[in-house]
Coordinates of C-alpha atoms in Angstrom, one line a residue:
X219 CA 14.5 24.5 -18.6
X220 CA 13.5 21.7 -16.2
X221 CA 9.9 20.5 -16.4
X222 CA 8.0 20.7 -13.1
X223 CA 6.0 17.6 -13.6
X224 CA 9.1 15.6 -14.3
X225 CA 10.7 17.0 -11.2
X226 CA 7.5 15.8 -9.3
X227 CA 8.1 12.3 -10.7
X228 CA 11.7 12.4 -9.6
X229 CA 10.6 13.6 -6.1
X230 CA 8.0 10.8 -5.9
X231 CA 10.7 8.2 -6.9
X232 CA 13.0 9.5 -4.2
X233 CA 10.3 9.4 -1.5
X234 CA 8.7 6.1 -2.4
X235 CA 11.9 4.3 -3.4
X236 CA 10.4 2.5 -6.5
X237 CA 8.7 3.1 -9.8
X238 CA 5.6 1.3 -8.7
X239 CA 5.5 3.3 -5.4
X240 CA 5.9 6.6 -7.3
X241 CA 3.2 5.6 -9.8
X242 CA 0.8 4.9 -7.0
X243 CA 1.6 8.1 -5.2
X244 CA 1.1 10.1 -8.4
X245 CA -1.9 8.2 -9.5
X246 CA -0.4 7.3 -12.8
X247 CA 0.9 4.2 -14.5
X248 CA 4.4 2.8 -14.0
X249 CA 5.0 3.3 -17.8
X250 CA 4.2 7.0 -17.3
X251 CA 6.8 7.3 -14.5
X252 CA 9.4 5.6 -16.7
X253 CA 8.6 7.9 -19.7
X254 CA 8.8 11.1 -17.5
X255 CA 12.2 9.9 -16.1
X256 CA 13.6 9.2 -19.5
X257 CA 12.6 12.7 -20.7
X258 CA 14.2 14.2 -17.6
X259 CA 17.4 12.3 -18.1
X260 CA 17.6 13.7 -21.7
X261 CA 17.0 17.2 -20.3
X262 CA 19.8 17.0 -17.8
X263 CA 22.1 15.0 -20.1
X264 CA 23.0 12.3 -17.6
X265 CA 21.5 9.2 -16.0
X266 CA 19.3 9.7 -12.9
X267 CA 18.4 6.0 -12.4
X268 CA 20.4 2.9 -12.3
X269 CA 19.2 -0.7 -12.2
X270 CA 19.4 -2.3 -8.7
X271 CA 18.4 -5.9 -8.5
X272 CA 14.9 -6.1 -9.9
X273 CA 14.3 -2.4 -9.2
X274 CA 16.1 0.9 -9.7
X275 CA 17.9 3.4 -7.5
X276 CA 18.8 7.0 -7.9
X277 CA 22.3 7.8 -9.1
X278 CA 24.4 10.5 -7.4
X279 CA 23.1 13.0 -10.0
X280 CA 19.5 11.7 -9.3
X281 CA 19.9 12.2 -5.6
X282 CA 21.3 15.7 -6.1
X283 CA 18.5 16.7 -8.4
X284 CA 15.9 15.1 -6.2
X285 CA 17.0 17.3 -3.3
X286 CA 16.5 20.4 -5.5
X287 CA 13.2 19.0 -6.7
X288 CA 11.8 18.7 -3.2
X289 CA 12.7 22.3 -2.5
X290 CA 11.3 23.6 -5.8
X291 CA 8.0 21.7 -5.3
X292 CA 7.7 23.0 -1.8
X293 CA 8.2 26.6 -3.0
X294 CA 5.6 26.1 -5.8
X295 CA 3.1 24.8 -3.2
X296 CA 3.7 27.8 -1.0
X297 CA 3.2 30.1 -4.0
X298 CA -0.1 28.3 -4.9
X299 CA -1.2 28.7 -1.3
X300 CA -0.3 32.4 -1.3
X301 CA -2.2 33.0 -4.5
X302 CA -5.2 31.1 -3.3
X303 CA -5.1 33.0 0.0
X304 CA -4.8 36.4 -1.9
X305 CA -7.8 35.5 -4.0
X306 CA -9.7 34.7 -0.8
X307 CA -11.9 31.8 -2.0
X308 CA -11.7 28.0 -2.0
X309 CA -10.7 26.9 -5.5
X310 CA -8.7 24.3 -7.2
X311 CA -8.1 20.7 -6.0
X312 CA -8.1 19.4 -2.5
X313 CA -6.9 15.8 -1.7
X314 CA -8.2 14.1 1.4
X315 CA -7.3 10.7 2.9
X316 CA -9.7 9.1 5.4
X317 CA -10.1 5.8 7.3
X318 CA -13.1 3.6 6.4
X319 CA -15.6 4.6 9.0
X320 CA -14.9 8.3 8.5
X321 CA -15.4 7.8 4.7
X322 CA -18.9 6.5 5.5
X323 CA -19.8 8.6 8.6
X324 CA -18.2 12.0 8.0
X325 CA -17.3 12.6 4.4
X326 CA -20.6 12.2 2.4
X327 CA -22.3 15.1 4.2
X328 CA -19.1 17.2 4.4
X329 CA -18.4 16.9 0.6
X330 CA -22.0 17.7 -0.2
X331 CA -21.7 20.9 1.8
X332 CA -18.4 21.8 0.3
X333 CA -19.8 21.3 -3.2
X334 CA -22.7 23.6 -2.5
X335 CA -20.7 26.3 -0.8
X336 CA -17.6 26.2 -2.9
X337 CA -18.5 25.1 -6.4
X338 CA -15.0 25.8 -7.8
X339 CA -13.3 23.5 -5.3
X340 CA -12.6 19.9 -6.6
X341 CA -12.2 17.4 -3.8
X342 CA -10.6 14.0 -4.3
X343 CA -10.8 11.4 -1.5
X344 CA -8.8 8.2 -0.9
X345 CA -9.6 5.6 1.7
X346 CA -6.4 5.0 3.8
X347 CA -5.4 4.0 7.3
X348 CA -4.4 7.0 9.5
X349 CA -0.7 6.3 9.6
X350 CA -0.6 6.1 5.8
X351 CA -2.7 9.2 5.2
X352 CA -0.7 11.3 7.7
X353 CA 2.6 10.3 6.1
X354 CA 1.0 11.3 2.7
X355 CA 0.2 14.7 4.1
X356 CA 3.8 15.1 5.3
X357 CA 5.0 14.2 1.8
X358 CA 2.6 16.5 0.1
X359 CA 0.7 13.7 -1.6
X360 CA -2.5 14.7 0.3
X361 CA -3.7 18.1 1.7
X362 CA -5.8 16.7 4.6
X363 CA -6.0 13.4 6.5
X364 CA -8.7 12.2 8.9
X365 CA -7.1 10.2 11.7
X366 CA -8.0 8.6 15.0
X367 CA -6.5 7.6 18.3
X368 CA -8.1 6.1 21.4
X369 CA -8.9 7.5 24.9
X370 CA -6.0 5.5 26.4
X371 CA -3.5 5.4 23.5
X372 CA -2.5 8.4 21.4
X373 CA -1.2 8.3 17.9
X374 CA 1.9 10.3 17.2
X375 CA 1.3 13.3 14.9
X376 CA 4.4 14.6 13.0
X377 CA 5.5 18.0 14.2
X378 CA 5.0 19.7 10.8
X379 CA 1.3 18.9 10.9
X380 CA -1.6 20.9 12.5
X381 CA -4.2 18.9 14.3
X382 CA -7.9 19.8 14.9
X383 CA -10.3 17.7 17.0
X384 CA -13.6 16.8 15.3
X385 CA -15.5 14.4 17.6
X386 CA -15.3 11.7 20.2
X387 CA -16.7 8.4 18.9
X388 CA -17.9 5.9 21.4
X389 CA -17.4 2.2 20.7
X390 CA -19.4 -0.9 21.9
X391 CA -18.6 -4.6 22.3
X392 CA -20.4 -6.7 19.7
X393 CA -21.4 -10.2 20.8
X394 CA -23.5 -13.0 19.3
X395 CA -27.1 -13.0 20.3
X396 CA -26.5 -16.3 22.1
X397 CA -23.6 -14.9 24.2
X398 CA -24.2 -15.2 28.0
X399 CA -23.8 -11.4 28.4
X400 CA -26.0 -10.5 25.4
X401 CA -28.9 -9.2 27.6
X402 CA -26.7 -7.0 29.7
X403 CA -27.2 -3.2 29.5
X404 CA -23.5 -2.5 30.3
X405 CA -20.4 -4.5 30.6
X406 CA -16.7 -4.2 31.4
X407 CA -13.9 -5.5 29.1
X408 CA -12.6 -7.7 31.9
X409 CA -15.7 -9.9 31.5
X410 CA -14.4 -11.2 28.1
X411 CA -11.3 -13.0 29.4
X412 CA -12.5 -16.3 28.0
X413 CA -13.7 -15.0 24.6
X414 CA -12.1 -15.1 21.2
X415 CA -11.7 -11.7 19.6
X416 CA -12.1 -10.5 16.0
X417 CA -9.5 -7.8 15.4
X418 CA -8.1 -5.5 12.8
X419 CA -4.9 -6.3 10.8
X420 CA -1.8 -6.9 12.9
X421 CA 0.5 -3.9 12.8
X422 CA -2.4 -1.4 12.5
X423 CA -2.8 1.1 15.3
X424 CA -6.3 -0.2 16.2
X425 CA -5.1 -3.8 16.6
X426 CA -2.2 -2.6 18.8
X427 CA -4.7 -0.5 20.8
X428 CA -7.0 -3.6 21.4
X429 CA -4.2 -5.8 22.6
X430 CA -2.8 -3.0 24.8
X431 CA -6.3 -2.3 26.3
X432 CA -7.2 -5.9 27.0
X433 CA -3.9 -6.5 28.6
X434 CA -4.5 -3.4 30.7
X435 CA -7.6 -5.2 32.2
X436 CA -5.7 -8.3 33.0
X437 CA -6.7 -10.2 29.8
X438 CA -4.2 -11.9 27.5
X439 CA -6.3 -11.4 24.3
X440 CA -7.1 -14.4 22.2
X441 CA -7.2 -13.0 18.7
X442 CA -8.9 -15.7 16.7
X443 CA -9.7 -13.8 13.5
X444 CA -8.4 -10.8 11.6
X445 CA -10.7 -8.7 9.4
X446 CA -10.2 -5.2 8.0
X447 CA -13.8 -4.0 7.7
X448 CA -16.2 -3.6 10.7
X449 CA -19.0 -5.2 8.7
X450 CA -16.9 -8.3 8.2
X451 CA -16.0 -8.4 11.8
X452 CA -19.7 -8.2 12.7
X453 CA -20.5 -11.1 10.3
X454 CA -18.0 -13.2 12.2
X455 CA -19.5 -12.2 15.5
X456 CA -23.0 -13.1 14.2
X457 CA -21.6 -16.5 13.3
X458 CA -20.5 -17.0 16.9
X459 CA -16.8 -16.9 16.1
X460 CA -15.8 -14.2 18.6
X461 CA -16.6 -10.7 19.9
X462 CA -15.2 -7.4 18.6
X463 CA -15.0 -3.7 19.4
X464 CA -17.3 -1.7 17.0
X465 CA -17.2 2.1 16.9
X466 CA -20.4 4.0 16.3
X467 CA -19.3 6.4 13.6
X468 CA -20.3 5.1 10.2
X469 CA -21.4 1.8 11.7
X470 CA -24.6 1.3 9.6
X471 CA -27.1 -1.6 10.1
X472 CA -26.1 -4.3 12.6
X473 CA -26.8 -7.9 11.7
X474 CA -29.8 -9.3 13.5
X475 CA -27.8 -12.0 15.3
X476 CA -25.5 -9.4 17.0
X477 CA -26.0 -7.5 20.2
X478 CA -24.1 -4.3 21.0
X479 CA -23.1 -3.7 24.6
X480 CA -21.9 -0.3 26.0
X481 CA -18.8 -0.4 28.1
X482 CA -19.2 0.9 31.7
X483 CA -15.9 2.9 31.4
X484 CA -16.7 4.4 28.0
X485 CA -14.4 3.2 25.2
X486 CA -14.1 6.0 22.7
X487 CA -11.9 7.1 19.8
X488 CA -10.8 10.7 19.2
X489 CA -11.4 11.7 15.5
X490 CA -9.4 14.5 14.1
X491 CA -8.1 16.1 10.9
X492 CA -4.5 17.1 10.2
X493 CA -2.9 19.3 7.5
X494 CA 0.5 20.8 6.9
X495 CA 1.2 23.9 8.9
X496 CA 2.4 25.8 5.8
X497 CA -1.1 25.2 4.3
X498 CA -2.9 27.2 7.0
X499 CA -3.3 30.2 4.6
X500 CA -5.2 28.2 2.0
X501 CA -8.9 29.0 1.9
X502 CA -9.6 25.5 0.6
X503 CA -8.1 23.9 3.6
X504 CA -9.9 26.2 6.0
X505 CA -13.2 25.6 4.2
X506 CA -12.7 21.8 4.4
X507 CA -11.8 21.9 8.1
X508 CA -14.9 24.1 8.8
X509 CA -17.1 21.7 6.9
X510 CA -15.8 18.7 8.7
X511 CA -16.3 20.4 12.1
X512 CA -19.9 21.3 11.1
X513 CA -20.6 17.7 10.2
X514 CA -19.0 16.4 13.3
X515 CA -21.1 18.8 15.4
X516 CA -24.3 17.4 13.9
X517 CA -23.2 13.9 14.6
X518 CA -22.5 14.6 18.2
X519 CA -25.9 16.3 18.5

């Protein structure tokens, strides 16, 4: 009889395309992946992996069995959802991916509430960018993902996911205290045509949004520095190295040498949660979504 955990390993290899990727997706070591695959090959009596350059690829038999594995795992997950729904309470494990400011601004209170209301529910959280976490939900590596898009640029959501709005998060422009506009009570983005900008990593949705938005105001953005974390961006602003967009959710203390300026046409992000449509019946998913909505309602006041 085929072992389900070994089929999960094969499925992860097929989806991630490498032993290291499968190990990361399964939260195990590469050695554990290799051992599981060796045992699965002995069970089926033929090779499932072949060396390919410095890595490996699935053999014809491996691809055939991987297709069956994906369907088997999907059916097992549906069975688990049905059993959980029949029991009618949030139990077991729930895996959530969240972008950094949601990790700070939304999840601590949400998880505290879930632990109090559903003591048999174990929640595991990973910090991830929205594109990465939504893809993980589609693959089944996560149960929920917190994601964002902007008022003037939407992020595509895969059709098999359900999306629920949580809150609108306003963002300000952060400038050095010595900036000529630092004493203003309101500004427009077009006034920063001559400024250097501190942005997110190239290729990330927020970086693309910033470039798109500034060009929409007639500015060809001068991206001088790239920093992943908002606090790092603010440190560069305080040092006089540029200006940046800083959302309010999870912002925390602002350095004393930084001034925050609201934008006259409010710049805001839409924060939402997504999950697989076939997980709608799971009480744990519904409980987490309700808890996130409650926390978001408190934040919006």
